[in-house]
Amino acid sequence: MRWDSLFNDMESQFAESERLALDAEINERTRAEMVTAELADRLRGSLRCRLAAHLDCGEVFRGALSHAGADALVLDEEQRQVLIPYASVMWYEGLGRMTVAEPSQVRRGIGLAHALRGLARDRAELSVTLRGQGSGPVRLTGVIDRVGKDHLDLAVYTPGESRRSRQVNQVSVIPFASLAAIRSRRSGEL
C-alpha cells in the first residue's frame, strides 16, 4: 500500500509538471504570435462583427466590419458604407482577439488608392471627412475625379445634385494623409 501511494504521488507530480510545461509552451507561442500580428490581421479576425472606430478628428463610426485591407477598412452602416484608413483611427471597440493573416499576395497589395479608384470609376457621390486640427472634422461632398499615388481630386458640389461642370463649386486636392473617412451609399441602394 505504501508503495502504491508513493508511485501515485510521483505520477501525479509528473503529470502536473507536464501540464505546466505545456501551458508555458502555449503561452510562449501565443506571445510570439502576437508580436508578429498586424492590425489588419486582427481586423480580419473580426469580419462581420460590429465595431466602433473612434477617429482622431473626433468622429465615431459604427457598423459591421465587411473588409480589412492593406491600409483601410470598410464598415457597413444601415444604408451606407464607410471606408476608413487605419491611420485615422485612434481606437476600436468590439475588436476580437483572433487574428487572420491575408493568404493572398495580391490582396495584400490592394491599398487605399485602389479602393478610391473604384469609387472614382463608379462616379459615386461621397461624403468625405477630413482629419481636423483641433476644430473638429471637415466634411466635403462630391465625386472623385482623379486618384494619384498619394492624393485625390474631389469635385465638390451641392449634395443631391448630379456632378455636372456647372454644379461643381470647386475641385479640392486631398492628400491621403488628410482622409479620416469616406462615406458612400451601399451597393445597390439609391
Coordinates of C-alpha atoms in Angstrom, one line a residue:
M1 CA 0.0 0.0 0.0
R2 CA 2.7 2.4 0.9
W3 CA 4.5 1.9 -2.4
D4 CA 1.3 2.4 -4.3
S5 CA 0.8 5.8 -2.7
L6 CA 4.4 6.8 -3.4
F7 CA 4.1 5.8 -7.1
N8 CA 0.7 7.5 -7.4
D9 CA 2.1 10.7 -5.9
M10 CA 5.1 10.6 -8.2
E11 CA 2.8 10.0 -11.2
S12 CA 0.6 12.9 -10.3
Q13 CA 3.6 15.2 -9.8
F14 CA 5.0 14.2 -13.2
A15 CA 1.6 14.8 -14.9
E16 CA 1.3 18.2 -13.2
S17 CA 4.8 19.1 -14.3
E18 CA 4.0 18.1 -17.9
R19 CA 0.7 20.1 -17.8
L20 CA 2.6 23.2 -16.5
A21 CA 5.3 22.8 -19.3
L22 CA 2.6 22.5 -21.9
D23 CA 0.8 25.6 -20.5
A24 CA 4.1 27.5 -20.6
E25 CA 4.8 26.5 -24.2
I26 CA 1.3 27.5 -25.2
N27 CA 1.7 30.9 -23.5
E28 CA 5.1 31.5 -25.1
R29 CA 3.8 30.6 -28.6
T30 CA 0.8 32.9 -28.1
R31 CA 3.1 35.8 -27.1
A32 CA 5.4 35.1 -30.1
E33 CA 2.4 35.0 -32.4
M34 CA 1.0 38.3 -31.0
V35 CA 4.3 40.0 -31.6
T36 CA 4.0 39.4 -35.4
A37 CA 0.3 40.1 -35.6
E38 CA -0.6 43.3 -37.5
L39 CA -3.7 45.4 -37.0
A40 CA -5.2 44.2 -40.4
D41 CA -4.9 40.6 -39.2
R42 CA -6.8 41.4 -36.0
L43 CA -9.5 43.2 -38.1
R44 CA -9.8 40.3 -40.5
G45 CA -10.3 38.1 -37.4
S46 CA -13.4 40.3 -36.6
L47 CA -15.0 40.4 -40.0
R48 CA -18.8 40.7 -39.8
C49 CA -18.6 41.8 -36.2
R50 CA -20.0 45.2 -35.1
L51 CA -17.2 47.7 -34.4
A52 CA -16.9 51.3 -33.4
A53 CA -14.0 53.2 -34.9
H54 CA -13.0 56.3 -32.9
L55 CA -11.2 58.7 -35.3
D56 CA -8.6 61.2 -34.4
C57 CA -10.9 64.0 -35.7
G58 CA -13.5 63.2 -33.1
E59 CA -15.9 61.2 -35.3
V60 CA -17.1 57.8 -34.3
F61 CA -18.3 55.3 -37.0
R62 CA -20.2 52.2 -36.0
G63 CA -21.1 49.2 -38.2
A64 CA -20.4 45.7 -39.3
L65 CA -16.8 45.2 -40.5
S66 CA -17.1 44.0 -44.1
H67 CA -13.5 44.4 -45.3
A68 CA -10.0 44.8 -43.8
G69 CA -7.5 45.7 -46.5
A70 CA -3.8 46.6 -46.5
D71 CA -4.3 50.1 -45.1
A72 CA -8.1 50.7 -44.7
L73 CA -11.3 49.0 -43.5
V74 CA -14.9 49.2 -44.5
L75 CA -17.8 49.4 -42.0
D76 CA -21.3 48.7 -43.2
E77 CA -23.8 51.0 -41.7
E78 CA -27.6 50.5 -42.2
Q79 CA -27.7 52.4 -45.5
R80 CA -24.1 53.4 -46.2
Q81 CA -20.6 52.1 -46.2
V82 CA -17.6 53.9 -44.7
L83 CA -14.1 53.5 -45.9
I84 CA -11.7 54.4 -43.1
P85 CA -7.9 54.5 -43.4
Y86 CA -6.2 52.8 -40.4
A87 CA -4.1 55.9 -39.9
S88 CA -7.1 58.0 -38.9
V89 CA -8.3 55.6 -36.2
M90 CA -7.4 56.4 -32.6
W91 CA -9.0 53.2 -31.1
Y92 CA -11.5 50.4 -31.8
E93 CA -14.3 49.0 -29.7
G94 CA -15.6 45.5 -30.3
L95 CA -12.4 44.1 -31.9
G96 CA -11.9 40.4 -31.1
R97 CA -8.7 38.7 -30.2
M98 CA -8.5 36.3 -33.2
T99 CA -6.0 37.1 -35.9
V100 CA -6.3 36.0 -39.6
A101 CA -3.4 36.6 -41.9
E102 CA -4.2 37.5 -45.5
P103 CA -3.1 34.5 -47.6
S104 CA -3.3 36.2 -50.9
Q105 CA -0.2 38.2 -52.0
V106 CA -2.4 40.1 -54.5
R107 CA -5.0 41.2 -51.9
R108 CA -2.1 42.2 -49.5
G109 CA -1.1 44.7 -52.2
I110 CA -4.5 46.3 -52.7
G111 CA -4.5 49.5 -50.8
L112 CA -6.4 52.7 -50.3
A113 CA -5.7 54.1 -53.8
H114 CA -7.2 51.0 -55.4
A115 CA -10.5 51.5 -53.4
L116 CA -10.6 55.2 -54.3
R117 CA -10.1 54.5 -58.0
G118 CA -13.1 52.1 -57.8
L119 CA -15.2 54.9 -56.3
A120 CA -13.9 57.3 -59.0
R121 CA -14.8 54.8 -61.7
D122 CA -18.4 54.4 -60.3
R123 CA -18.8 58.2 -60.0
A124 CA -20.2 57.6 -56.5
E125 CA -21.5 60.6 -54.5
L126 CA -19.3 60.7 -51.4
S127 CA -19.2 62.4 -48.1
V128 CA -15.5 62.9 -47.3
T129 CA -14.5 63.6 -43.7
L130 CA -11.1 65.2 -43.3
R131 CA -8.8 65.0 -40.3
G132 CA -9.3 68.3 -38.4
Q133 CA -6.7 70.1 -36.4
G134 CA -8.5 70.7 -33.1
S135 CA -11.5 72.4 -34.6
G136 CA -13.2 69.1 -35.4
P137 CA -13.7 67.3 -38.7
V138 CA -14.2 69.0 -42.0
R139 CA -16.7 67.4 -44.4
L140 CA -16.9 67.8 -48.2
T141 CA -19.5 66.2 -50.5
G142 CA -18.6 65.4 -54.1
V143 CA -17.3 62.9 -56.6
I144 CA -13.7 61.7 -57.0
D145 CA -12.4 62.9 -60.4
R146 CA -8.9 61.5 -60.2
V147 CA -6.7 59.5 -57.9
G148 CA -3.0 59.8 -57.8
K149 CA -0.4 57.9 -55.8
D150 CA -1.0 59.8 -52.6
H151 CA -3.9 62.2 -53.3
L152 CA -7.2 62.5 -54.9
D153 CA -9.2 65.3 -56.7
L154 CA -12.7 65.7 -55.3
A155 CA -15.2 67.7 -57.4
V156 CA -17.2 69.4 -54.6
Y157 CA -20.8 70.3 -55.4
T158 CA -24.1 70.8 -53.6
P159 CA -25.4 67.5 -52.2
G160 CA -28.3 66.0 -54.1
E161 CA -27.3 67.5 -57.4
S162 CA -25.7 65.5 -60.2
R163 CA -22.0 66.0 -60.9
R164 CA -22.1 68.5 -63.9
S165 CA -19.5 71.1 -64.7
R166 CA -21.7 74.0 -63.8
Q167 CA -22.7 72.5 -60.4
V168 CA -19.1 72.0 -59.3
N169 CA -18.2 74.6 -56.7
Q170 CA -14.5 73.7 -56.6
V171 CA -12.1 70.9 -57.1
S172 CA -10.3 70.0 -53.9
V173 CA -7.0 68.2 -54.0
I174 CA -6.8 66.0 -50.9
P175 CA -3.7 64.1 -49.7
F176 CA -4.5 60.6 -48.5
A177 CA -2.9 61.5 -45.1
S178 CA -5.8 64.0 -44.6
L179 CA -8.5 61.5 -45.1
A180 CA -10.4 60.4 -42.0
A181 CA -13.3 58.6 -43.7
I182 CA -15.3 58.3 -46.9
R183 CA -19.0 57.5 -46.7
S184 CA -20.9 56.2 -49.7
R185 CA -24.3 54.5 -50.4
R186 CA -24.2 50.8 -50.0
S187 CA -24.1 48.9 -53.3
G188 CA -27.4 48.6 -55.0
E189 CA -29.1 51.4 -53.0
L190 CA -30.2 54.7 -54.4

